[in-house]
Amino acid sequence: MHGLNSSLRLLTSKFFSTQPNLHCAGPTACLLKTRSIIRFSGPETFKFLQGLLTNDVRSLDDPQTAAAPVYAAMLTPQGRFLYDFFLYRPPRPDPGELEVYADVDGSVVDELLAALKKYRLRSKVDIENVGEDFSCWQRFGRGLELDSSQGNNIGWNWHNDPRLTCLGYRGIFPSNATPPLVEEDKETDERNFLLWRLEKGVAEGSSEIPKGEAIPLEYNLVGLNAISFDKGCYVGQELVARTHHRGVIRKRLIPVRFLSISAKEAEQQVSPGSEVIGSASKKKAGTVTTALGSCGLALVRLEEAFKETGALTINGREDIKVETIRPKWWPPEWFLHQQQKM
């Protein structure tokens, strides 16, 4: 997590001097250089993935239907987050071969492959890194309209982002081909998509969702369509199910904005790992997990999260206020006062 954000901070000076207004920006696209592509193949591909990941992958196993991508996570046996996956079925599958492609966090791809092969044991599944041959792209922005079936002449398509409609469209494409609808003057830097996600409170990858530490429900993976509670057993399933059925989640990942005392945006002044504290109580309310410019994500106790403006600040930097943002896509029952009525 710290490595990614440190790299981003080193690049932000020029970026923020020319940063577009994302609220007004029209449709745009970016190559997701932080993601890599792996391929699963073999007769037991779906059985292997079904027993390992948090979501139900059986929708990808029917060649007669147009399968939407599946978002899922791999957990520790104790139910803590390890890696996330966007799973795709190839557009023209060979009837004699089962294949699934996944876009994954590129910073941990070698480690991920080693972990997958450890779980494979004697399963008839081949797992390989095909990041040189394929790339991941995202289309997003205000007023974005697209036929999700639109692809290129070899069949690779854009798809609705399986997490939230407001995130736009996602797809993997051969690295030697330009995806459809990507115009040179509309292509943007990947950091703009990071800012787009931060505004909506959506973390992605092991760099933003602390590997081996994060509790999936606190990082809102249920609302992001990453978890099935009907599919049966998978690694880490017991803790996730118990937490879900208990019904009360006291901390959640929330989009935040960092402001100075004069209410101006405080850019590049907060680091991941900074403590969020109550202005009056001086007690810890949460932790900043991701920061870019004046935007970020923080894991915050819900009882402290949505109090009056100025209620939260950064420990050691009391001149910086932490403004929390209520994500529009959150269901009402996620707010603590609603949970307490249930």
mmCIF file of C-alpha atoms in Angstrom:
data_model
loop_
_atom_site.group_PDB
_atom_site.id
_atom_site.type_symbol
_atom_site.label_atom_id
_atom_site.label_comp_id
_atom_site.label_asym_id
_atom_site.label_seq_id
_atom_site.Cartn_x
_atom_site.Cartn_y
_atom_site.Cartn_z
ATOM 1 C CA MET A 1 0.000 0.000 0.000
ATOM 2 C CA HIS A 2 2.732 2.470 0.967
ATOM 3 C CA GLY A 3 4.765 1.679 -2.176
ATOM 4 C CA LEU A 4 1.923 2.532 -4.548
ATOM 5 C CA ASN A 5 1.005 5.744 -2.789
ATOM 6 C CA SER A 6 4.638 6.841 -2.487
ATOM 7 C CA SER A 7 5.052 6.391 -6.248
ATOM 8 C CA LEU A 8 1.875 8.354 -6.890
ATOM 9 C CA ARG A 9 3.001 11.247 -4.681
ATOM 10 C CA LEU A 10 6.266 11.533 -6.626
ATOM 11 C CA LEU A 11 4.280 12.044 -9.831
ATOM 12 C CA THR A 12 1.571 14.392 -8.626
ATOM 13 C CA SER A 13 3.197 17.821 -8.966
ATOM 14 C CA LYS A 14 2.814 18.092 -12.752
ATOM 15 C CA PHE A 15 -0.361 16.006 -12.709
ATOM 16 C CA PHE A 16 -2.328 18.280 -10.391
ATOM 17 C CA SER A 17 -1.290 21.443 -12.210
ATOM 18 C CA THR A 18 -3.157 20.105 -15.256
ATOM 19 C CA GLN A 19 -5.719 17.870 -13.553
ATOM 20 C CA PRO A 20 -9.117 17.867 -15.302
ATOM 21 C CA ASN A 21 -12.329 18.556 -13.429
ATOM 22 C CA LEU A 22 -13.704 15.031 -13.137
ATOM 23 C CA HIS A 23 -17.162 16.337 -12.310
ATOM 24 C CA CYS A 24 -17.344 17.982 -15.734
ATOM 25 C CA ALA A 25 -15.157 15.649 -17.776
ATOM 26 C CA GLY A 26 -16.812 13.661 -20.523
ATOM 27 C CA PRO A 27 -16.162 10.015 -21.413
ATOM 28 C CA THR A 28 -12.535 8.990 -21.412
ATOM 29 C CA ALA A 29 -10.439 5.833 -21.301
ATOM 30 C CA CYS A 30 -7.187 4.709 -19.733
ATOM 31 C CA LEU A 31 -4.834 1.781 -19.857
ATOM 32 C CA LEU A 32 -4.634 0.282 -16.369
ATOM 33 C CA LYS A 33 -0.890 -0.195 -16.100
ATOM 34 C CA THR A 34 -1.218 -1.303 -12.467
ATOM 35 C CA ARG A 35 -3.153 -4.414 -13.532
ATOM 36 C CA SER A 36 -1.848 -7.595 -15.134
ATOM 37 C CA ILE A 37 -3.584 -10.527 -16.838
ATOM 38 C CA ILE A 38 -3.442 -14.201 -15.911
ATOM 39 C CA ARG A 39 -5.114 -17.148 -17.642
ATOM 40 C CA PHE A 40 -6.672 -20.273 -16.152
ATOM 41 C CA SER A 41 -7.231 -23.256 -18.429
ATOM 42 C CA GLY A 42 -7.946 -26.953 -18.113
ATOM 43 C CA PRO A 43 -10.923 -29.220 -17.395
ATOM 44 C CA GLU A 44 -11.113 -28.342 -13.684
ATOM 45 C CA THR A 45 -10.794 -24.569 -14.068
ATOM 46 C CA PHE A 46 -14.251 -23.718 -12.749
ATOM 47 C CA LYS A 47 -14.150 -26.239 -9.931
ATOM 48 C CA PHE A 48 -10.827 -24.769 -8.803
ATOM 49 C CA LEU A 49 -11.998 -21.149 -8.903
ATOM 50 C CA GLN A 50 -15.361 -21.953 -7.300
ATOM 51 C CA GLY A 51 -13.682 -23.461 -4.248
ATOM 52 C CA LEU A 52 -11.154 -20.653 -3.871
ATOM 53 C CA LEU A 53 -12.850 -17.310 -4.579
ATOM 54 C CA THR A 54 -15.591 -15.385 -2.785
ATOM 55 C CA ASN A 55 -17.992 -15.139 -5.726
ATOM 56 C CA ASP A 56 -19.939 -17.649 -7.800
ATOM 57 C CA VAL A 57 -18.096 -18.178 -11.098
ATOM 58 C CA ARG A 58 -20.530 -20.670 -12.628
ATOM 59 C CA SER A 59 -22.051 -17.981 -14.861
ATOM 60 C CA LEU A 60 -18.792 -18.062 -16.854
ATOM 61 C CA ASP A 61 -19.151 -21.784 -17.513
ATOM 62 C CA ASP A 62 -22.069 -21.611 -19.967
ATOM 63 C CA PRO A 63 -20.833 -21.075 -23.545
ATOM 64 C CA GLN A 64 -24.417 -20.539 -24.732
ATOM 65 C CA THR A 65 -24.837 -17.246 -22.840
ATOM 66 C CA ALA A 66 -23.051 -13.884 -23.015
ATOM 67 C CA ALA A 67 -21.244 -13.952 -19.700
ATOM 68 C CA ALA A 68 -20.672 -10.725 -17.792
ATOM 69 C CA PRO A 69 -17.366 -10.425 -15.905
ATOM 70 C CA VAL A 70 -17.298 -11.580 -12.306
ATOM 71 C CA TYR A 71 -15.569 -9.621 -9.541
ATOM 72 C CA ALA A 72 -14.231 -11.757 -6.703
ATOM 73 C CA ALA A 73 -11.588 -11.925 -3.997
ATOM 74 C CA MET A 74 -9.210 -14.495 -2.626
ATOM 75 C CA LEU A 75 -8.951 -14.587 1.166
ATOM 76 C CA THR A 76 -6.748 -16.049 3.852
ATOM 77 C CA PRO A 77 -8.165 -19.043 5.761
ATOM 78 C CA GLN A 78 -8.983 -16.500 8.507
ATOM 79 C CA GLY A 79 -11.166 -14.515 6.101
ATOM 80 C CA ARG A 80 -8.819 -11.571 5.468
ATOM 81 C CA PHE A 81 -8.383 -10.078 2.010
ATOM 82 C CA LEU A 82 -5.475 -11.172 -0.182
ATOM 83 C CA TYR A 83 -6.149 -10.425 -3.872
ATOM 84 C CA ASP A 84 -8.977 -9.277 -6.114
ATOM 85 C CA PHE A 85 -9.911 -10.673 -9.544
ATOM 86 C CA PHE A 86 -11.965 -9.489 -12.499
ATOM 87 C CA LEU A 87 -12.789 -12.732 -14.295
ATOM 88 C CA TYR A 88 -13.638 -12.864 -18.015
ATOM 89 C CA ARG A 89 -14.545 -15.648 -20.388
ATOM 90 C CA PRO A 90 -12.770 -15.403 -23.773
ATOM 91 C CA PRO A 91 -15.062 -14.148 -26.554
ATOM 92 C CA ARG A 92 -14.707 -17.148 -28.834
ATOM 93 C CA PRO A 93 -13.946 -20.114 -26.618
ATOM 94 C CA ASP A 94 -12.594 -23.294 -28.088
ATOM 95 C CA PRO A 95 -15.299 -25.941 -27.440
ATOM 96 C CA GLY A 96 -12.591 -28.365 -26.392
ATOM 97 C CA GLU A 97 -10.873 -26.078 -23.880
ATOM 98 C CA LEU A 98 -12.024 -24.284 -20.739
ATOM 99 C CA GLU A 99 -10.415 -20.873 -20.261
ATOM 100 C CA VAL A 100 -10.882 -17.934 -17.912
ATOM 101 C CA TYR A 101 -8.868 -14.717 -17.982
ATOM 102 C CA ALA A 102 -8.449 -12.477 -14.951
ATOM 103 C CA ASP A 103 -7.159 -8.971 -14.488
ATOM 104 C CA VAL A 104 -5.290 -8.753 -11.197
ATOM 105 C CA ASP A 105 -3.037 -6.386 -9.247
ATOM 106 C CA GLY A 106 0.173 -6.243 -11.264
ATOM 107 C CA SER A 107 2.348 -5.343 -8.263
ATOM 108 C CA VAL A 108 1.768 -8.767 -6.688
ATOM 109 C CA VAL A 109 1.271 -10.949 -9.766
ATOM 110 C CA ASP A 110 4.258 -13.240 -9.105
ATOM 111 C CA GLU A 111 3.238 -13.708 -5.492
ATOM 112 C CA LEU A 112 -0.357 -14.348 -6.575
ATOM 113 C CA LEU A 113 0.686 -16.989 -9.103
ATOM 114 C CA ALA A 114 2.714 -18.774 -6.426
ATOM 115 C CA ALA A 115 -0.281 -18.735 -4.050
ATOM 116 C CA LEU A 116 -2.640 -20.056 -6.714
ATOM 117 C CA LYS A 117 -0.279 -22.873 -7.620
ATOM 118 C CA LYS A 118 -0.012 -23.817 -3.953
ATOM 119 C CA TYR A 119 -3.786 -24.268 -3.801
ATOM 120 C CA ARG A 120 -3.918 -26.065 -7.150
ATOM 121 C CA LEU A 121 -2.378 -29.274 -5.789
ATOM 122 C CA ARG A 122 -3.448 -32.001 -8.267
ATOM 123 C CA SER A 123 -6.271 -30.071 -9.897
ATOM 124 C CA LYS A 124 -6.212 -30.161 -13.679
ATOM 125 C CA VAL A 125 -5.728 -26.415 -14.061
ATOM 126 C CA ASP A 126 -2.965 -24.495 -15.787
ATOM 127 C CA ILE A 127 -2.227 -20.983 -14.532
ATOM 128 C CA GLU A 128 -0.005 -18.584 -16.448
ATOM 129 C CA ASN A 129 0.888 -14.921 -16.651
ATOM 130 C CA VAL A 130 -0.203 -13.521 -20.040
ATOM 131 C CA GLY A 131 0.403 -9.882 -19.151
ATOM 132 C CA GLU A 132 2.653 -9.407 -22.167
ATOM 133 C CA ASP A 133 -0.127 -10.471 -24.528
ATOM 134 C CA PHE A 134 -3.139 -8.760 -22.933
ATOM 135 C CA SER A 135 -3.850 -5.432 -21.234
ATOM 136 C CA CYS A 136 -6.665 -4.078 -19.059
ATOM 137 C CA TRP A 137 -8.536 -0.876 -19.961
ATOM 138 C CA GLN A 138 -11.242 1.232 -18.301
ATOM 139 C CA ARG A 139 -13.754 3.688 -19.796
ATOM 140 C CA PHE A 140 -15.372 6.152 -17.410
ATOM 141 C CA GLY A 141 -16.650 9.722 -17.099
ATOM 142 C CA ARG A 142 -19.805 11.788 -17.047
ATOM 143 C CA GLY A 143 -22.408 10.972 -19.696
ATOM 144 C CA LEU A 144 -20.743 7.733 -20.706
ATOM 145 C CA GLU A 145 -22.920 5.670 -23.022
ATOM 146 C CA LEU A 146 -21.831 2.433 -24.603
ATOM 147 C CA ASP A 147 -23.236 -0.764 -25.971
ATOM 148 C CA SER A 148 -21.458 -3.220 -23.721
ATOM 149 C CA SER A 149 -21.393 -5.767 -26.515
ATOM 150 C CA GLN A 150 -19.213 -3.534 -28.667
ATOM 151 C CA GLY A 151 -15.814 -5.077 -29.240
ATOM 152 C CA ASN A 152 -13.074 -5.249 -31.816
ATOM 153 C CA ASN A 153 -12.711 -7.455 -34.855
ATOM 154 C CA ILE A 154 -11.373 -10.384 -32.838
ATOM 155 C CA GLY A 155 -14.196 -10.347 -30.337
ATOM 156 C CA TRP A 156 -12.842 -8.826 -27.122
ATOM 157 C CA ASN A 157 -15.542 -6.597 -25.642
ATOM 158 C CA TRP A 158 -16.097 -3.761 -23.225
ATOM 159 C CA HIS A 159 -18.254 -4.840 -20.275
ATOM 160 C CA ASN A 160 -20.126 -3.045 -17.546
ATOM 161 C CA ASP A 161 -17.829 -2.783 -14.545
ATOM 162 C CA PRO A 162 -19.157 -5.625 -12.363
ATOM 163 C CA ARG A 163 -18.829 -3.571 -9.170
ATOM 164 C CA LEU A 164 -20.872 -0.401 -9.807
ATOM 165 C CA THR A 165 -22.516 1.153 -12.859
ATOM 166 C CA CYS A 166 -20.975 4.544 -12.023
ATOM 167 C CA LEU A 167 -17.470 3.129 -12.514
ATOM 168 C CA GLY A 168 -18.064 2.728 -16.254
ATOM 169 C CA TYR A 169 -16.814 -0.083 -18.479
ATOM 170 C CA ARG A 170 -13.879 -2.428 -18.206
ATOM 171 C CA GLY A 171 -12.264 -4.959 -20.501
ATOM 172 C CA ILE A 172 -9.142 -6.848 -21.418
ATOM 173 C CA PHE A 173 -7.801 -6.584 -24.947
ATOM 174 C CA PRO A 174 -4.833 -7.933 -26.887
ATOM 175 C CA SER A 175 -1.850 -5.666 -26.210
ATOM 176 C CA ASN A 176 -1.162 -5.246 -29.912
ATOM 177 C CA ALA A 177 -4.665 -3.884 -30.651
ATOM 178 C CA THR A 178 -6.302 -0.600 -29.682
ATOM 179 C CA PRO A 179 -9.629 -1.153 -27.903
ATOM 180 C CA PRO A 180 -12.715 0.182 -29.681
ATOM 181 C CA LEU A 181 -13.860 3.715 -28.793
ATOM 182 C CA VAL A 182 -10.437 4.724 -27.488
ATOM 183 C CA GLU A 183 -9.554 7.907 -29.281
ATOM 184 C CA GLU A 184 -6.136 9.400 -28.798
ATOM 185 C CA ASP A 185 -7.456 12.767 -27.641
ATOM 186 C CA LYS A 186 -9.777 11.085 -25.145
ATOM 187 C CA GLU A 187 -7.219 8.835 -23.496
ATOM 188 C CA THR A 188 -6.168 9.881 -20.008
ATOM 189 C CA ASP A 189 -3.763 8.969 -17.238
ATOM 190 C CA GLU A 190 -4.671 6.049 -14.991
ATOM 191 C CA ARG A 191 -4.488 8.337 -11.949
ATOM 192 C CA ASN A 192 -7.676 10.016 -13.151
ATOM 193 C CA PHE A 193 -9.478 6.704 -12.821
ATOM 194 C CA LEU A 194 -7.985 6.344 -9.340
ATOM 195 C CA LEU A 195 -9.465 9.752 -8.448
ATOM 196 C CA TRP A 196 -12.789 8.676 -9.991
ATOM 197 C CA ARG A 197 -12.787 5.613 -7.734
ATOM 198 C CA LEU A 198 -11.703 7.562 -4.659
ATOM 199 C CA GLU A 199 -14.671 9.923 -5.058
ATOM 200 C CA LYS A 200 -16.967 6.906 -4.933
ATOM 201 C CA GLY A 201 -15.219 5.088 -2.098
ATOM 202 C CA VAL A 202 -13.998 2.120 -4.130
ATOM 203 C CA ALA A 203 -10.616 0.547 -3.384
ATOM 204 C CA GLU A 204 -8.951 -1.823 -5.827
ATOM 205 C CA GLY A 205 -6.055 -4.242 -5.544
ATOM 206 C CA SER A 206 -3.805 -5.404 -2.751
ATOM 207 C CA SER A 207 -2.131 -1.994 -2.569
ATOM 208 C CA GLU A 208 -5.356 -0.248 -1.515
ATOM 209 C CA ILE A 209 -7.034 -3.115 0.367
ATOM 210 C CA PRO A 210 -4.378 -4.134 2.899
ATOM 211 C CA LYS A 211 -3.296 -7.658 2.088
ATOM 212 C CA GLY A 212 -3.703 -10.112 4.959
ATOM 213 C CA GLU A 213 -5.380 -7.467 7.144
ATOM 214 C CA ALA A 214 -8.542 -6.114 5.539
ATOM 215 C CA ILE A 215 -11.918 -7.558 6.544
ATOM 216 C CA PRO A 216 -13.889 -7.826 3.264
ATOM 217 C CA LEU A 217 -17.154 -6.453 4.641
ATOM 218 C CA GLU A 218 -15.449 -3.382 6.109
ATOM 219 C CA TYR A 219 -14.049 -2.652 2.651
ATOM 220 C CA ASN A 220 -17.576 -2.896 1.201
ATOM 221 C CA LEU A 221 -16.952 -5.938 -0.995
ATOM 222 C CA VAL A 222 -20.542 -7.109 -0.540
ATOM 223 C CA GLY A 223 -21.873 -3.883 -2.055
ATOM 224 C CA LEU A 224 -19.308 -4.199 -4.851
ATOM 225 C CA ASN A 225 -20.724 -7.589 -5.895
ATOM 226 C CA ALA A 226 -17.620 -9.535 -4.903
ATOM 227 C CA ILE A 227 -19.208 -11.991 -2.462
ATOM 228 C CA SER A 228 -21.867 -14.668 -2.870
ATOM 229 C CA PHE A 229 -23.565 -16.015 0.246
ATOM 230 C CA ASP A 230 -25.252 -18.852 -1.663
ATOM 231 C CA LYS A 231 -22.370 -20.550 -3.471
ATOM 232 C CA GLY A 232 -21.130 -22.783 -0.654
ATOM 233 C CA CYS A 233 -17.677 -23.124 0.834
ATOM 234 C CA TYR A 234 -14.517 -21.311 -0.209
ATOM 235 C CA VAL A 235 -11.311 -20.368 1.567
ATOM 236 C CA GLY A 236 -12.122 -17.896 4.383
ATOM 237 C CA GLN A 237 -15.890 -18.293 3.955
ATOM 238 C CA GLU A 238 -16.701 -18.981 7.629
ATOM 239 C CA LEU A 239 -15.604 -15.596 8.993
ATOM 240 C CA VAL A 240 -17.211 -13.674 6.121
ATOM 241 C CA ALA A 241 -20.547 -15.443 6.610
ATOM 242 C CA ARG A 242 -20.455 -14.995 10.398
ATOM 243 C CA THR A 243 -19.686 -11.268 10.099
ATOM 244 C CA HIS A 244 -22.446 -10.812 7.518
ATOM 245 C CA HIS A 245 -25.136 -12.614 9.488
ATOM 246 C CA ARG A 246 -24.207 -10.779 12.700
ATOM 247 C CA GLY A 247 -25.533 -7.734 10.869
ATOM 248 C CA VAL A 248 -23.546 -4.820 12.323
ATOM 249 C CA ILE A 249 -20.438 -3.466 10.615
ATOM 250 C CA ARG A 250 -18.954 -0.736 12.811
ATOM 251 C CA LYS A 251 -16.181 0.424 10.474
ATOM 252 C CA ARG A 252 -16.304 0.987 6.733
ATOM 253 C CA LEU A 253 -14.096 2.348 3.992
ATOM 254 C CA ILE A 254 -15.285 5.875 3.203
ATOM 255 C CA PRO A 255 -14.213 8.495 0.632
ATOM 256 C CA VAL A 256 -12.637 11.532 2.283
ATOM 257 C CA ARG A 257 -11.312 14.955 1.330
ATOM 258 C CA PHE A 258 -8.485 16.740 3.128
ATOM 259 C CA LEU A 259 -9.045 20.452 3.791
ATOM 260 C CA SER A 260 -7.047 23.224 5.409
ATOM 261 C CA ILE A 261 -8.462 25.417 8.166
ATOM 262 C CA SER A 262 -9.450 27.925 5.477
ATOM 263 C CA ALA A 263 -11.415 25.140 3.720
ATOM 264 C CA LYS A 264 -8.997 24.978 0.786
ATOM 265 C CA GLU A 265 -7.984 21.582 -0.530
ATOM 266 C CA ALA A 266 -4.886 20.259 1.252
ATOM 267 C CA GLU A 267 -3.047 18.512 -1.562
ATOM 268 C CA GLN A 268 -0.211 16.054 -0.957
ATOM 269 C CA GLN A 269 -0.193 16.702 2.790
ATOM 270 C CA VAL A 270 -1.627 13.408 4.084
ATOM 271 C CA SER A 271 0.013 9.984 3.815
ATOM 272 C CA PRO A 272 -1.524 6.511 3.942
ATOM 273 C CA GLY A 273 -1.406 5.166 7.473
ATOM 274 C CA SER A 274 -2.217 8.572 9.025
ATOM 275 C CA GLU A 275 -4.604 8.389 11.974
ATOM 276 C CA VAL A 276 -7.980 10.078 11.729
ATOM 277 C CA ILE A 277 -9.021 11.446 15.135
ATOM 278 C CA GLY A 278 -11.994 13.258 16.598
ATOM 279 C CA SER A 279 -11.327 16.989 16.832
ATOM 280 C CA ALA A 280 -12.876 17.215 20.298
ATOM 281 C CA SER A 281 -12.112 13.809 21.825
ATOM 282 C CA LYS A 282 -8.625 13.397 20.282
ATOM 283 C CA LYS A 283 -9.453 9.677 20.110
ATOM 284 C CA LYS A 284 -8.706 7.566 17.057
ATOM 285 C CA ALA A 285 -11.666 7.308 14.682
ATOM 286 C CA GLY A 286 -9.982 5.598 11.754
ATOM 287 C CA THR A 287 -7.017 5.308 9.408
ATOM 288 C CA VAL A 288 -6.254 6.775 5.993
ATOM 289 C CA THR A 289 -5.658 3.878 3.592
ATOM 290 C CA THR A 290 -5.133 5.707 0.280
ATOM 291 C CA ALA A 291 -4.265 9.328 -0.498
ATOM 292 C CA LEU A 292 -3.827 11.169 -3.786
ATOM 293 C CA GLY A 293 -3.802 14.965 -3.826
ATOM 294 C CA SER A 294 -6.587 16.153 -1.529
ATOM 295 C CA CYS A 295 -8.651 12.956 -1.991
ATOM 296 C CA GLY A 296 -8.439 9.657 -0.214
ATOM 297 C CA LEU A 297 -10.051 6.662 1.394
ATOM 298 C CA ALA A 298 -10.187 6.019 5.120
ATOM 299 C CA LEU A 299 -11.422 3.148 7.241
ATOM 300 C CA VAL A 300 -13.531 5.011 9.811
ATOM 301 C CA ARG A 301 -15.840 4.053 12.670
ATOM 302 C CA LEU A 302 -19.370 4.768 11.485
ATOM 303 C CA GLU A 303 -20.349 6.380 14.779
ATOM 304 C CA GLU A 304 -17.714 9.047 14.059
ATOM 305 C CA ALA A 305 -17.879 9.181 10.271
ATOM 306 C CA PHE A 306 -20.804 11.453 9.456
ATOM 307 C CA LYS A 307 -20.893 14.001 12.250
ATOM 308 C CA GLU A 308 -20.792 17.738 11.636
ATOM 309 C CA THR A 309 -18.133 19.262 9.397
ATOM 310 C CA GLY A 310 -14.835 19.677 11.202
ATOM 311 C CA ALA A 311 -15.425 16.760 13.568
ATOM 312 C CA LEU A 312 -12.451 14.809 12.231
ATOM 313 C CA THR A 313 -8.828 15.722 11.702
ATOM 314 C CA ILE A 314 -5.404 14.124 11.168
ATOM 315 C CA ASN A 315 -3.425 13.164 14.244
ATOM 316 C CA GLY A 316 -0.377 15.432 14.437
ATOM 317 C CA ARG A 317 -1.793 17.693 11.715
ATOM 318 C CA GLU A 318 -4.775 19.254 13.442
ATOM 319 C CA ASP A 319 -4.663 22.033 10.828
ATOM 320 C CA ILE A 320 -6.016 19.516 8.301
ATOM 321 C CA LYS A 321 -9.681 18.638 8.484
ATOM 322 C CA VAL A 322 -11.062 15.342 7.180
ATOM 323 C CA GLU A 323 -14.337 15.711 5.320
ATOM 324 C CA THR A 324 -16.225 12.445 4.852
ATOM 325 C CA ILE A 325 -18.402 11.881 1.792
ATOM 326 C CA ARG A 326 -21.581 9.800 1.795
ATOM 327 C CA PRO A 327 -21.373 7.438 -1.201
ATOM 328 C CA LYS A 328 -24.589 7.602 -3.221
ATOM 329 C CA TRP A 329 -24.481 3.868 -3.928
ATOM 330 C CA TRP A 330 -24.485 2.817 -0.263
ATOM 331 C CA PRO A 331 -27.695 1.039 0.811
ATOM 332 C CA PRO A 332 -29.468 2.709 3.785
ATOM 333 C CA GLU A 333 -28.820 -0.235 6.084
ATOM 334 C CA TRP A 334 -25.077 0.422 5.969
ATOM 335 C CA PHE A 335 -25.438 3.547 8.073
ATOM 336 C CA LEU A 336 -24.999 2.750 11.750
ATOM 337 C CA HIS A 337 -28.258 4.358 12.938
ATOM 338 C CA GLN A 338 -30.156 2.103 10.510
ATOM 339 C CA GLN A 339 -28.253 -0.978 11.672
ATOM 340 C CA GLN A 340 -29.164 -0.242 15.283
ATOM 341 C CA LYS A 341 -32.879 -0.237 14.397
ATOM 342 C CA MET A 342 -32.692 -3.685 12.825
#
